CSV table of C-alpha atoms and ligand atoms in Angstrom, one decimal:
chain,number,residue,atom,x,y,z
A,1,MET,CA,29.5,-25.5,-23.3
A,2,ASN,CA,31.5,-22.5,-21.9
A,3,GLN,CA,34.3,-22.2,-24.5
A,4,ILE,CA,36.4,-19.6,-22.8
A,5,ASN,CA,37.0,-20.4,-19.2
A,6,LYS,CA,40.5,-19.2,-18.7
A,7,ASP,CA,41.8,-15.8,-18.0
A,8,HIS,CA,42.9,-14.5,-21.3
A,9,GLY,CA,43.8,-11.1,-20.0
A,10,LYS,CA,42.1,-7.7,-19.9
A,11,ALA,CA,39.4,-8.2,-22.5
A,12,ILE,CA,38.2,-11.5,-20.9
A,13,ASN,CA,34.5,-12.0,-20.8
A,14,ASN,CA,32.4,-15.0,-21.7
A,15,LYS,CA,30.3,-13.1,-24.2
A,16,TRP,CA,32.3,-13.9,-27.2
A,17,GLU,CA,32.9,-17.4,-28.6
A,18,MET,CA,35.9,-18.0,-30.9
A,19,VAL,CA,35.4,-19.7,-34.3
A,20,ILE,CA,38.6,-21.0,-35.8
A,21,GLY,CA,39.5,-22.7,-39.0
A,22,LEU,CA,43.0,-23.7,-40.1
A,23,GLU,CA,44.8,-23.8,-43.4
A,24,ILE,CA,47.8,-26.0,-42.9
A,25,HIS,CA,50.7,-26.3,-45.3
A,26,ALA,CA,52.4,-29.7,-44.9
A,27,GLN,CA,55.4,-30.5,-47.1
A,28,VAL,CA,55.0,-33.8,-48.8
A,29,SER,CA,58.1,-35.9,-47.8
A,30,THR,CA,59.7,-36.7,-51.2
A,31,LYS,CA,63.2,-36.6,-52.6
A,32,SER,CA,62.2,-34.4,-55.5
A,33,LYS,CA,59.8,-31.5,-56.2
A,34,LEU,CA,56.2,-31.6,-57.3
A,35,PHE,CA,56.9,-31.0,-61.0
A,36,SER,CA,60.7,-31.2,-61.3
A,37,LYS,CA,63.6,-33.5,-60.5
A,38,ALA,CA,65.3,-30.8,-58.3
A,39,SER,CA,66.0,-32.0,-54.7
A,40,THR,CA,63.8,-31.0,-51.8
A,41,GLU,CA,66.7,-31.1,-49.4
A,42,TYR,CA,67.5,-28.2,-47.1
A,43,ASN,CA,70.5,-26.9,-48.9
A,44,ALA,CA,72.7,-23.9,-49.8
A,45,PRO,CA,70.6,-21.2,-51.5
A,46,ASN,CA,69.7,-21.7,-55.1
A,47,THR,CA,71.4,-25.1,-55.5
A,48,CYS,CA,68.1,-27.1,-55.9
A,49,VAL,CA,66.3,-25.5,-58.8
A,50,ASP,CA,65.3,-26.9,-62.2
A,51,TYR,CA,64.1,-25.2,-65.3
A,52,ILE,CA,60.4,-25.2,-64.4
A,53,ASP,CA,61.2,-23.9,-60.9
A,54,LEU,CA,62.9,-21.0,-62.6
A,55,GLY,CA,60.0,-20.4,-64.9
A,56,LEU,CA,62.3,-20.7,-68.0
A,57,PRO,CA,60.4,-20.4,-71.3
A,58,GLY,CA,59.4,-23.8,-72.7
A,59,ALA,CA,60.0,-25.7,-69.5
A,60,LEU,CA,57.3,-28.2,-68.8
A,61,PRO,CA,56.1,-29.6,-65.4
A,62,ILE,CA,56.2,-33.3,-64.9
A,63,LEU,CA,54.1,-34.6,-62.1
A,64,ASN,CA,55.9,-36.5,-59.3
A,65,GLU,CA,53.7,-39.6,-58.7
A,66,GLU,CA,55.0,-40.0,-55.2
A,67,CYS,CA,53.1,-36.8,-54.3
A,68,ILE,CA,49.8,-38.2,-55.6
A,69,ASN,CA,50.3,-41.4,-53.6
A,70,LYS,CA,51.1,-39.5,-50.4
A,71,ALA,CA,48.2,-37.1,-50.8
A,72,ILE,CA,45.9,-40.1,-51.1
A,73,LYS,CA,47.5,-41.7,-48.1
A,74,SER,CA,47.0,-38.5,-46.1
A,75,GLY,CA,43.4,-38.2,-47.3
A,76,LEU,CA,42.6,-41.7,-46.3
A,77,ALA,CA,44.1,-41.2,-42.8
A,78,LEU,CA,41.9,-38.2,-42.4
A,79,ASN,CA,38.8,-40.1,-43.5
A,80,MET,CA,38.4,-38.1,-46.7
A,81,THR,CA,36.9,-38.9,-50.0
A,82,ILE,CA,39.5,-39.4,-52.7
A,83,ASN,CA,38.4,-37.8,-56.0
A,84,LYS,CA,39.0,-40.1,-59.0
A,85,ARG,CA,39.6,-37.0,-61.1
A,86,SER,CA,41.6,-34.0,-59.9
A,87,GLU,CA,43.2,-31.2,-61.8
A,88,PHE,CA,45.9,-28.6,-61.4
A,89,ASP,CA,45.3,-24.8,-61.8
A,90,ARG,CA,47.4,-21.8,-62.1
A,91,LYS,CA,47.0,-19.2,-59.4
A,92,HIS,CA,48.6,-16.0,-60.6
A,93,TYR,CA,50.4,-13.4,-58.6
A,94,PHE,CA,53.6,-11.4,-59.1
A,95,TYR,CA,56.4,-11.7,-56.6
A,96,PRO,CA,60.2,-11.9,-57.0
A,97,ASP,CA,60.3,-15.3,-55.3
A,98,LEU,CA,57.9,-16.8,-57.8
A,99,PRO,CA,59.6,-16.7,-61.2
A,100,LEU,CA,56.8,-18.7,-62.9
A,101,GLY,CA,54.4,-15.9,-62.1
A,102,TYR,CA,51.9,-18.4,-60.9
A,103,GLN,CA,51.6,-21.1,-58.3
A,104,ILE,CA,50.4,-24.5,-59.4
A,105,THR,CA,47.6,-25.6,-57.1
A,106,GLN,CA,44.3,-27.5,-57.1
A,107,PHE,CA,41.6,-24.8,-56.8
A,108,TYR,CA,38.6,-26.3,-58.7
A,109,HIS,CA,39.1,-30.0,-58.3
A,110,PRO,CA,41.3,-31.0,-55.3
A,111,ILE,CA,42.5,-34.6,-54.9
A,112,THR,CA,40.6,-35.2,-51.6
A,113,GLU,CA,37.6,-33.6,-49.8
A,114,ASN,CA,35.3,-34.0,-46.9
A,115,GLY,CA,37.1,-35.7,-44.0
A,116,HIS,CA,37.5,-35.4,-40.3
A,117,ILE,CA,39.6,-36.5,-37.4
A,118,PRO,CA,38.7,-36.8,-33.7
A,119,ILE,CA,40.3,-34.6,-31.1
A,120,TRP,CA,39.7,-34.8,-27.3
A,121,ILE,CA,38.9,-32.2,-24.8
A,122,ASP,CA,39.5,-33.8,-21.5
A,123,GLN,CA,37.4,-37.0,-21.8
A,124,ASP,CA,35.1,-35.8,-24.6
A,125,LEU,CA,35.7,-36.6,-28.2
A,126,LYS,CA,34.9,-34.1,-30.9
A,127,ASN,CA,35.3,-34.5,-34.7
A,128,ILE,CA,37.0,-31.7,-36.6
A,129,ARG,CA,35.9,-31.7,-40.2
A,130,ILE,CA,38.5,-31.3,-42.9
A,131,ASN,CA,37.2,-29.5,-46.0
A,132,ARG,CA,39.9,-30.5,-48.4
A,133,ILE,CA,43.5,-31.5,-49.0
A,134,HIS,CA,45.0,-30.2,-52.3
A,135,LEU,CA,48.5,-30.4,-53.7
A,136,GLU,CA,50.3,-27.2,-54.6
A,137,THR,CA,53.8,-25.8,-55.1
A,138,ASP,CA,55.6,-23.7,-52.6
A,139,ALA,CA,57.2,-20.4,-53.5
A,140,GLY,CA,60.8,-19.3,-53.0
A,141,LYS,CA,62.1,-17.2,-50.1
A,142,SER,CA,63.0,-13.5,-50.0
A,143,ILE,CA,65.6,-12.7,-47.4
A,144,HIS,CA,65.8,-9.0,-46.4
A,145,LYS,CA,69.2,-8.0,-45.1
A,146,ARG,CA,70.1,-4.4,-44.4
A,147,ASN,CA,69.1,-2.5,-47.6
A,148,LYS,CA,69.2,-5.6,-49.9
A,149,THR,CA,66.8,-8.4,-50.7
A,150,TYR,CA,68.1,-11.8,-51.5
A,151,ILE,CA,66.1,-14.5,-53.3
A,152,ASP,CA,66.5,-18.2,-52.5
A,153,LEU,CA,64.6,-20.4,-55.0
A,154,ASN,CA,65.2,-23.7,-53.4
A,155,ARG,CA,61.7,-23.9,-52.1
A,156,CYS,CA,60.2,-23.1,-55.5
A,157,GLY,CA,58.1,-26.1,-56.5
A,158,ILE,CA,58.5,-27.9,-53.2
A,159,PRO,CA,55.4,-30.1,-52.9
A,160,LEU,CA,52.8,-29.0,-50.3
A,161,MET,CA,49.6,-30.4,-49.1
A,162,GLU,CA,47.2,-27.7,-48.1
A,163,ILE,CA,44.9,-29.1,-45.5
A,164,VAL,CA,41.9,-26.9,-44.9
A,165,THR,CA,39.6,-27.4,-41.9
A,166,GLU,CA,36.0,-26.4,-41.5
A,167,PRO,CA,35.6,-23.6,-38.8
A,168,ASP,CA,35.0,-26.3,-36.1
A,169,LEU,CA,37.7,-25.2,-33.6
A,170,ARG,CA,36.6,-23.1,-30.6
A,171,ASN,CA,39.7,-22.1,-28.7
A,172,GLU,CA,43.5,-22.2,-28.7
A,173,ASP,CA,43.7,-25.5,-26.8
A,174,GLU,CA,41.5,-27.3,-29.4
A,175,VAL,CA,43.8,-25.8,-32.1
A,176,ALA,CA,46.9,-27.1,-30.3
A,177,THR,CA,45.4,-30.6,-29.8
A,178,PHE,CA,44.2,-30.8,-33.4
A,179,PHE,CA,47.5,-29.7,-34.8
A,180,ARG,CA,49.5,-32.2,-32.8
A,181,ILE,CA,47.2,-35.1,-33.7
A,182,LEU,CA,47.4,-34.1,-37.4
A,183,GLN,CA,51.2,-33.8,-37.2
A,184,SER,CA,51.6,-37.2,-35.6
A,185,THR,CA,49.3,-38.8,-38.1
A,186,LEU,CA,51.1,-37.5,-41.1
A,187,ARG,CA,54.5,-38.5,-39.6
A,188,ARG,CA,53.3,-42.0,-38.7
A,189,ILE,CA,52.1,-42.6,-42.3
A,190,GLY,CA,55.3,-41.0,-43.7
A,191,THR,CA,53.7,-38.4,-45.8
A,192,CYS,CA,55.1,-35.3,-44.0
A,193,ASP,CA,58.1,-35.2,-41.7
A,194,GLY,CA,56.4,-32.4,-39.8
A,195,ASN,CA,59.5,-30.5,-38.7
A,196,MET,CA,58.2,-27.0,-38.1
A,197,GLU,CA,61.7,-25.4,-37.8
A,198,LYS,CA,62.5,-26.5,-41.3
A,199,GLY,CA,59.2,-25.1,-42.5
A,200,GLN,CA,57.8,-28.5,-43.3
A,201,MET,CA,54.5,-27.6,-41.5
A,202,ARG,CA,53.0,-24.2,-41.0
A,203,ALA,CA,49.5,-22.9,-40.5
A,204,ASP,CA,47.3,-19.9,-41.3
A,205,VAL,CA,44.8,-19.3,-38.6
A,206,ASN,CA,41.4,-17.9,-39.4
A,207,ILE,CA,39.5,-16.5,-36.5
A,208,SER,CA,36.3,-14.7,-35.9
A,209,LEU,CA,34.1,-14.0,-32.8
A,210,ARG,CA,30.4,-14.5,-32.3
A,211,LYS,CA,27.9,-14.6,-29.5
A,212,SER,CA,27.3,-18.2,-28.7
A,213,GLY,CA,24.6,-19.7,-31.0
A,214,GLU,CA,24.6,-16.7,-33.4
A,215,GLU,CA,25.9,-16.6,-37.0
A,216,PHE,CA,29.6,-16.6,-37.7
A,217,GLY,CA,31.3,-13.2,-37.6
A,218,THR,CA,33.8,-11.7,-40.0
A,219,ARG,CA,37.1,-13.6,-40.0
A,220,VAL,CA,40.6,-12.4,-40.0
A,221,GLU,CA,43.4,-14.6,-41.3
A,222,ILE,CA,46.8,-14.8,-39.6
A,223,LYS,CA,49.4,-16.0,-42.0
A,224,ASN,CA,52.3,-18.5,-41.7
A,225,LEU,CA,52.6,-19.5,-38.1
A,226,ASN,CA,55.4,-21.9,-37.6
A,227,SER,CA,54.9,-23.2,-34.1
A,228,VAL,CA,52.0,-24.3,-32.0
A,229,ASN,CA,53.0,-21.8,-29.3
A,230,PHE,CA,52.8,-18.9,-31.8
A,231,MET,CA,49.4,-20.1,-33.0
A,232,LYS,CA,48.1,-20.0,-29.4
A,233,LYS,CA,49.6,-16.6,-28.8
A,234,ALA,CA,48.2,-15.2,-32.1
A,235,ILE,CA,44.7,-16.5,-31.2
A,236,LEU,CA,44.7,-15.0,-27.8
A,237,PHE,CA,45.9,-11.7,-29.1
A,238,GLU,CA,43.2,-11.7,-31.8
A,239,TYR,CA,40.5,-12.6,-29.3
A,240,LYS,CA,41.4,-9.6,-27.2
A,241,ARG,CA,41.7,-7.3,-30.2
A,242,GLN,CA,38.5,-8.4,-31.9
A,243,SER,CA,36.4,-8.5,-28.7
A,244,GLU,CA,37.6,-5.0,-27.8
A,245,ILE,CA,36.5,-3.7,-31.2
A,246,LEU,CA,33.1,-5.5,-30.9
A,247,GLU,CA,32.6,-4.3,-27.4
A,248,SER,CA,33.0,-0.7,-28.4
A,249,GLY,CA,30.5,-1.1,-31.2
A,250,GLY,CA,33.0,-1.4,-34.0
A,251,GLU,CA,33.2,-3.8,-36.9
A,252,ILE,CA,35.8,-6.4,-37.8
A,253,VAL,CA,37.4,-5.9,-41.2
A,254,GLN,CA,38.2,-9.0,-43.2
A,255,GLU,CA,42.0,-8.9,-43.7
A,256,THR,CA,45.2,-10.9,-43.6
A,257,ARG,CA,47.4,-10.2,-40.7
A,258,LEU,CA,51.0,-11.2,-39.7
A,259,PHE,CA,52.1,-12.4,-36.3
A,260,ASN,CA,55.1,-10.5,-34.8
A,261,GLU,CA,57.1,-13.1,-32.8
A,262,ALA,CA,58.9,-10.5,-30.8
A,263,THR,CA,55.8,-8.6,-29.5
A,264,GLY,CA,53.2,-11.4,-29.6
A,265,GLU,CA,50.9,-9.0,-31.6
A,266,THR,CA,49.3,-9.4,-35.0
A,267,ILE,CA,49.6,-6.6,-37.5
A,268,HIS,CA,47.8,-5.7,-40.7
A,269,MET,CA,49.4,-7.2,-43.8
A,270,ARG,CA,46.9,-6.8,-46.6
A,271,ASN,CA,43.2,-6.8,-47.3
A,272,LYS,CA,41.7,-10.2,-48.1
A,273,GLU,CA,42.0,-10.9,-51.7
A,274,ASP,CA,39.2,-12.6,-53.7
A,275,ALA,CA,39.6,-15.7,-55.8
A,276,ALA,CA,39.0,-13.5,-58.9
A,277,ASP,CA,42.2,-11.5,-58.1
A,278,TYR,CA,44.3,-14.6,-58.8
A,279,ARG,CA,42.8,-15.3,-62.3
A,280,TYR,CA,42.6,-19.0,-61.6
A,281,MET,CA,42.7,-21.2,-64.7
A,282,PRO,CA,43.3,-24.9,-65.4
A,283,ASP,CA,47.0,-25.4,-66.1
A,284,PRO,CA,47.1,-26.4,-69.8
A,285,ASP,CA,50.5,-28.1,-69.3
A,286,LEU,CA,49.1,-30.7,-66.9
A,287,PRO,CA,46.6,-33.4,-67.7
A,288,PRO,CA,44.0,-34.3,-65.1
A,289,VAL,CA,44.9,-36.9,-62.5
A,290,ILE,CA,42.7,-40.0,-62.9
A,291,LEU,CA,42.7,-42.6,-60.2
A,292,ASN,CA,41.0,-46.0,-59.8
A,293,ASP,CA,39.8,-48.0,-56.7
A,294,THR,CA,42.6,-50.6,-56.8
A,295,GLN,CA,45.2,-47.9,-56.7
A,296,ILE,CA,43.5,-46.1,-53.9
A,297,ASN,CA,42.8,-49.2,-51.8
A,298,GLN,CA,46.5,-50.3,-51.9
A,299,ILE,CA,47.5,-47.1,-50.2
A,300,LYS,CA,45.4,-47.1,-47.0
A,301,ASP,CA,47.3,-47.2,-43.7
A,302,SER,CA,45.9,-48.4,-40.4
A,303,ASN,CA,46.8,-48.1,-36.7
A,304,LEU,CA,46.9,-44.3,-36.8
A,305,PRO,CA,47.9,-42.4,-33.7
A,306,TYR,CA,44.4,-41.2,-32.9
A,307,GLU,CA,43.0,-44.7,-33.4
A,308,VAL,CA,45.7,-46.1,-31.0
A,309,CYS,CA,44.9,-43.4,-28.5
A,310,GLN,CA,41.1,-44.2,-28.6
A,311,ASN,CA,41.8,-47.9,-28.2
A,312,ILE,CA,44.1,-47.4,-25.2
A,313,ALA,CA,41.6,-45.0,-23.6
A,314,LYS,CA,39.1,-47.8,-23.6
A,315,LEU,CA,41.1,-49.3,-20.7
A,316,GLY,CA,39.7,-46.5,-18.6
A,317,VAL,CA,42.7,-44.2,-18.8
A,318,SER,CA,42.6,-40.6,-19.9
A,319,PHE,CA,43.1,-39.6,-23.6
A,320,GLN,CA,45.9,-37.3,-22.5
A,321,ASP,CA,47.8,-40.2,-20.9
A,322,ALA,CA,47.0,-42.6,-23.7
A,323,TRP,CA,48.4,-40.1,-26.2
A,324,ILE,CA,51.8,-40.3,-24.5
A,325,ILE,CA,52.0,-43.9,-25.9
A,326,ALA,CA,50.0,-43.3,-29.1
A,327,GLU,CA,52.0,-40.4,-30.5
A,328,ASP,CA,55.3,-42.4,-30.2
A,329,PRO,CA,55.6,-45.2,-32.7
A,330,TYR,CA,58.1,-47.2,-30.6
A,331,LEU,CA,56.0,-47.1,-27.5
A,332,THR,CA,52.9,-48.0,-29.5
A,333,LYS,CA,54.6,-51.1,-30.9
A,334,LEU,CA,56.0,-52.0,-27.5
A,335,PHE,CA,52.7,-51.5,-25.7
A,336,GLU,CA,50.6,-53.4,-28.3
A,337,SER,CA,53.0,-56.4,-28.5
A,338,SER,CA,53.2,-56.7,-24.8
A,339,ALA,CA,49.5,-56.3,-24.2
A,340,LYS,CA,48.5,-58.9,-26.8
A,341,SER,CA,47.8,-61.8,-24.5
A,342,LEU,CA,47.0,-59.9,-21.3
A,343,GLU,CA,43.7,-59.5,-19.6
A,344,LYS,CA,42.2,-56.0,-19.3
A,345,ASN,CA,43.3,-55.4,-15.7
A,346,ASP,CA,46.9,-56.5,-16.6
A,347,LYS,CA,46.8,-54.2,-19.6
A,348,VAL,CA,46.1,-51.3,-17.2
A,349,ILE,CA,49.1,-52.3,-15.1
A,350,LEU,CA,51.2,-52.6,-18.3
A,351,PHE,CA,50.0,-49.1,-19.3
A,352,LYS,CA,51.1,-47.6,-16.0
A,353,TRP,CA,54.5,-49.2,-16.2
A,354,VAL,CA,55.0,-48.1,-19.8
A,355,ILE,CA,54.1,-44.4,-19.1
A,356,GLY,CA,56.1,-44.5,-15.9
A,357,ASP,CA,59.2,-46.6,-15.4
A,358,VAL,CA,59.6,-47.7,-19.0
A,359,ILE,CA,59.5,-44.1,-20.4
A,360,SER,CA,61.9,-42.9,-17.7
A,361,TYR,CA,64.3,-45.7,-18.7
A,362,ILE,CA,64.1,-44.9,-22.4
A,363,LYS,CA,64.7,-41.2,-21.8
A,364,LYS,CA,68.0,-42.1,-20.2
A,365,ASN,CA,68.8,-44.8,-22.8
A,366,PRO,CA,67.2,-43.6,-26.0
A,367,ASN,CA,68.3,-46.3,-28.4
A,368,ILE,CA,67.4,-49.3,-26.2
A,369,GLU,CA,65.3,-52.1,-27.5
A,370,ILE,CA,62.9,-53.6,-25.0
A,371,ASN,CA,61.7,-57.2,-25.4
A,372,PRO,CA,57.9,-57.0,-25.3
A,373,ASN,CA,57.6,-60.6,-24.2
A,374,TYR,CA,59.8,-60.0,-21.2
A,375,LEU,CA,57.9,-56.9,-20.3
A,376,ARG,CA,54.6,-58.9,-20.5
A,377,ASP,CA,56.1,-61.6,-18.2
A,378,LEU,CA,57.1,-59.0,-15.7
A,379,ILE,CA,53.6,-57.5,-15.7
A,380,VAL,CA,52.1,-60.9,-15.1
A,381,GLU,CA,54.3,-61.4,-12.1
A,382,VAL,CA,53.5,-58.0,-10.7
A,383,SER,CA,49.8,-58.6,-11.3
A,384,LYS,CA,49.8,-62.0,-9.6
A,385,GLY,CA,51.6,-60.4,-6.6
A,386,ASN,CA,54.5,-62.7,-7.1
A,387,ILE,CA,56.9,-59.8,-6.8
A,388,SER,CA,56.8,-56.5,-5.1
A,389,GLY,CA,56.7,-53.2,-7.0
A,390,LYS,CA,60.1,-52.3,-5.8
A,391,ALA,CA,61.6,-55.6,-6.9
A,392,ALA,CA,59.8,-55.3,-10.2
A,393,LYS,CA,61.7,-52.0,-10.9
A,394,GLU,CA,65.0,-53.9,-10.4
A,395,VAL,CA,63.9,-56.8,-12.6
A,396,LEU,CA,62.8,-54.3,-15.4
A,397,ILE,CA,66.3,-52.8,-15.6
A,398,ASP,CA,67.9,-56.2,-15.4
A,399,PHE,CA,66.0,-57.8,-18.1
A,400,ILE,CA,66.5,-54.9,-20.4
A,401,GLU,CA,70.2,-54.7,-19.8
A,402,GLN,CA,71.0,-58.4,-19.7
A,403,ASP,CA,68.3,-59.7,-22.0
A,404,ILE,CA,67.4,-62.5,-19.6
A,405,SER,CA,63.8,-63.5,-18.9
A,406,PRO,CA,62.3,-61.8,-15.8
A,407,LEU,CA,61.3,-65.1,-14.4
A,408,GLU,CA,64.9,-66.3,-14.4
A,409,ILE,CA,66.0,-63.0,-12.8
A,410,ILE,CA,63.4,-63.3,-10.0
A,411,LYS,CA,64.6,-66.9,-9.4
A,412,LYS,CA,68.3,-66.1,-9.5
A,413,LYS,CA,68.1,-63.1,-7.3
A,414,GLY,CA,65.5,-64.7,-4.9
A,415,LEU,CA,63.1,-61.8,-5.5
A,416,ALA,CA,59.9,-63.7,-5.3
A,417,GLN,CA,57.4,-62.2,-2.9
A,418,ILE,CA,56.5,-64.3,0.1
A,419,ASN,CA,52.7,-64.6,-0.1
A,420,SER,CA,52.1,-67.5,2.2
A,421,ALA,CA,50.3,-66.4,5.3
A,422,ASP,CA,51.7,-69.2,7.4
A,423,ALA,CA,55.3,-68.3,6.3
A,424,ILE,CA,54.7,-64.7,7.1
A,425,LYS,CA,53.1,-65.5,10.5
A,426,GLN,CA,56.2,-67.4,11.4
A,427,ILE,CA,58.5,-64.5,10.4
A,428,VAL,CA,56.3,-62.0,12.3
A,429,HIS,CA,56.6,-64.2,15.4
A,430,ASP,CA,60.4,-64.4,15.2
A,431,VAL,CA,60.9,-60.7,14.4
A,432,ILE,CA,58.6,-59.4,17.2
A,433,GLN,CA,60.1,-61.8,19.7
A,434,ASN,CA,63.4,-60.0,19.1
A,435,CYS,CA,62.0,-56.6,19.9
A,436,GLN,CA,61.1,-56.9,23.6
A,437,LYS,CA,61.8,-53.2,24.3
A,438,GLU,CA,59.3,-52.1,21.7
A,439,VAL,CA,56.8,-54.8,22.7
A,440,GLU,CA,56.8,-53.4,26.3
A,441,SER,CA,56.3,-49.9,25.0
A,442,TYR,CA,53.4,-51.1,22.8
A,443,LYS,CA,51.8,-52.8,25.7
A,444,ASN,CA,52.0,-49.5,27.6
A,445,GLY,CA,49.9,-47.9,24.9
A,446,ASN,CA,52.3,-46.8,22.2
A,447,GLU,CA,50.1,-47.7,19.2
A,448,ASN,CA,52.5,-46.0,16.7
A,449,LEU,CA,54.7,-49.0,17.0
A,450,LYS,CA,52.4,-51.1,14.8
A,451,GLN,CA,54.0,-49.7,11.7
A,452,PHE,CA,57.5,-50.2,13.2
A,453,PHE,CA,56.8,-53.9,13.5
A,454,VAL,CA,55.5,-54.1,10.0
A,455,GLY,CA,58.6,-52.4,8.8
A,456,GLN,CA,60.8,-54.8,10.7
A,457,VAL,CA,59.2,-57.8,9.1
A,458,ILE,CA,59.6,-56.3,5.6
A,459,LYS,CA,63.2,-55.4,6.4
A,460,ALA,CA,63.9,-58.9,7.7
A,461,THR,CA,62.6,-60.4,4.4
A,462,LYS,CA,64.5,-57.9,2.3
A,463,GLY,CA,61.2,-56.5,1.1
A,464,LYS,CA,59.9,-59.8,-0.1
A,465,ALA,CA,57.0,-60.2,2.4
A,466,ASN,CA,53.7,-59.3,0.9
A,467,PRO,CA,52.9,-56.0,2.6
A,468,LYS,CA,49.2,-56.6,2.9
A,469,ILE,CA,49.5,-60.0,4.5
A,470,THR,CA,52.4,-58.7,6.7
A,471,GLN,CA,50.1,-55.9,8.0
A,472,GLU,CA,47.4,-58.4,8.7
A,473,GLU,CA,49.7,-60.9,10.5
A,474,VAL,CA,51.3,-58.2,12.6
A,475,LEU,CA,47.9,-56.9,13.8
A,476,LYS,CA,46.8,-60.4,14.6
A,477,TYR,CA,49.9,-61.0,16.6
A,478,LEU,CA,49.7,-57.7,18.5
A,479,ALA,CA,46.0,-58.3,19.3
A,480,ASN,CA,47.0,-61.5,21.0
A,481,LEU,CA,49.5,-59.7,23.2
A,482,LYS,CA,46.8,-57.7,25.0
B,1,ADP,P1,39.4,-18.7,-48.5
B,1,ADP,O1,39.7,-19.7,-49.5
B,1,ADP,O2,39.0,-17.4,-49.0
B,1,ADP,O3,40.6,-18.5,-47.6
B,1,ADP,P2,37.6,-20.5,-47.1
B,1,ADP,O4,36.2,-20.5,-47.1
B,1,ADP,O5,38.3,-21.6,-47.9
B,1,ADP,O6,38.2,-19.1,-47.6
B,1,ADP,O7,38.1,-20.7,-45.6
B,1,ADP,C1,39.4,-20.6,-45.3
B,1,ADP,C2,39.5,-21.0,-43.8
B,1,ADP,O8,38.7,-20.1,-43.0
B,1,ADP,C3,38.9,-22.3,-43.5
B,1,ADP,O9,39.8,-23.0,-42.6
B,1,ADP,C4,37.6,-22.1,-42.8
B,1,ADP,O10,37.4,-23.1,-41.8
B,1,ADP,C5,37.9,-20.8,-42.1
B,1,ADP,N1,36.7,-19.9,-41.9
B,1,ADP,C6,35.7,-19.7,-42.8
B,1,ADP,N2,34.8,-18.9,-42.2
B,1,ADP,C7,35.2,-18.6,-41.0
B,1,ADP,C8,34.7,-17.7,-39.9
B,1,ADP,N3,33.6,-17.0,-40.0
B,1,ADP,N4,35.5,-17.7,-38.8
B,1,ADP,C9,36.6,-18.4,-38.7
B,1,ADP,N5,37.1,-19.1,-39.6
B,1,ADP,C10,36.5,-19.2,-40.8
B,2,MG,MG1,42.8,-19.0,-47.7
């Protein structure tokens, strides 16, 4: 497969293949922190801190069980193995926004390992393997203003899931697709709100280049990207930078880089540290987390967005279109309830209506509730040809706004399509009789008038005459004139 087929700028060539792995930090959606009662809300600086977050002597961590349950739930949604025994470790480093002097993380024994989720590239499915999800604490924030640095410790101890992928991604589009599927999945199961502006999700991008089929090259890590757009830009910049170095015979240095949002460039931050630098050790204040099967099985969620998407795509529609419904919980529910008793062909009609007229209506009226049974009834009428597409649009809006069954609306407004060939034949006869001038012109060779007659019939029936039958009857009638 040719992985890089777009113009990425000056350094573009098809010689180098990107190899990308992500480390994603997803904030567990909880009221309180991983090891303290302090609130996780987005609040005024230094108002949400407890003793342990401040690293006060003698303060002890108390594990928030909610975080364990949500990590398990996330792991199951990503097809991971849940470890019955996991442990917390201390990862030491010195920084003013880390008063404890260490981060509490799960280095040796994470809570989940070895999963995967599918992504789609056009109509192909590909599994992206997830190496692990472990729980860890976030650090505080340093804010540099003029010549001063301010510290906000609100984020100290905020629960994070670090989700680490295998290096299975091959370009920026795969990264974007993967990230969006992951984000929607965590949101759907309620384990992470996924708001990137609030720092609830961010990613480190690891990227190296290689010649297709060869061993992986040396990787560079770009830290803390807080939007999909920045991830894509950083990847494209690194592709160019690394390929230029390799082209000129140079070597890539393993390092950690930062993305500059203003220039779109990545810059050196520090050399890559080794695990040994952190002096990892099991945290003596925290007992191991022991789980049993009953506990784990209670937590599993189904109907995940990527499952919904794959199911809808079985109708023969593209993954990309199916995703429009799958990533939106309301549309998913509406589609699935309406589709329940429909035949496959009608499901396809329903699908087109949902991603078309229904979505446009919801965009204009965001809080509207649509009755799935009424939507299904309307689709059945459209599918049977009992009502024209144009009339159906009118009925759709009416049944949503008036909460009356589509069948009743069709009856009340007389919108039923005329499908009887005999009835249409009669109307064709009457209408054309009244157009003597055009009939003369047609007889004299003006073939273009065929569509005029069809239009006249449709107009005379206020759009209710079945267009296909009308066309046939008009042609038959005209043939007899000659
Ligand atoms: P560390 O813990 O030192 O950061 P890991 O082996 O856990 O290293 O890998 C971190 C991330 O880097 C993972 O997402 C992994 O997929 C990715 N990665 C590993 N090797 C490469 C490589 N050669 N090129 C690109 N990404 C890589
Ligand atoms: Mg790392």
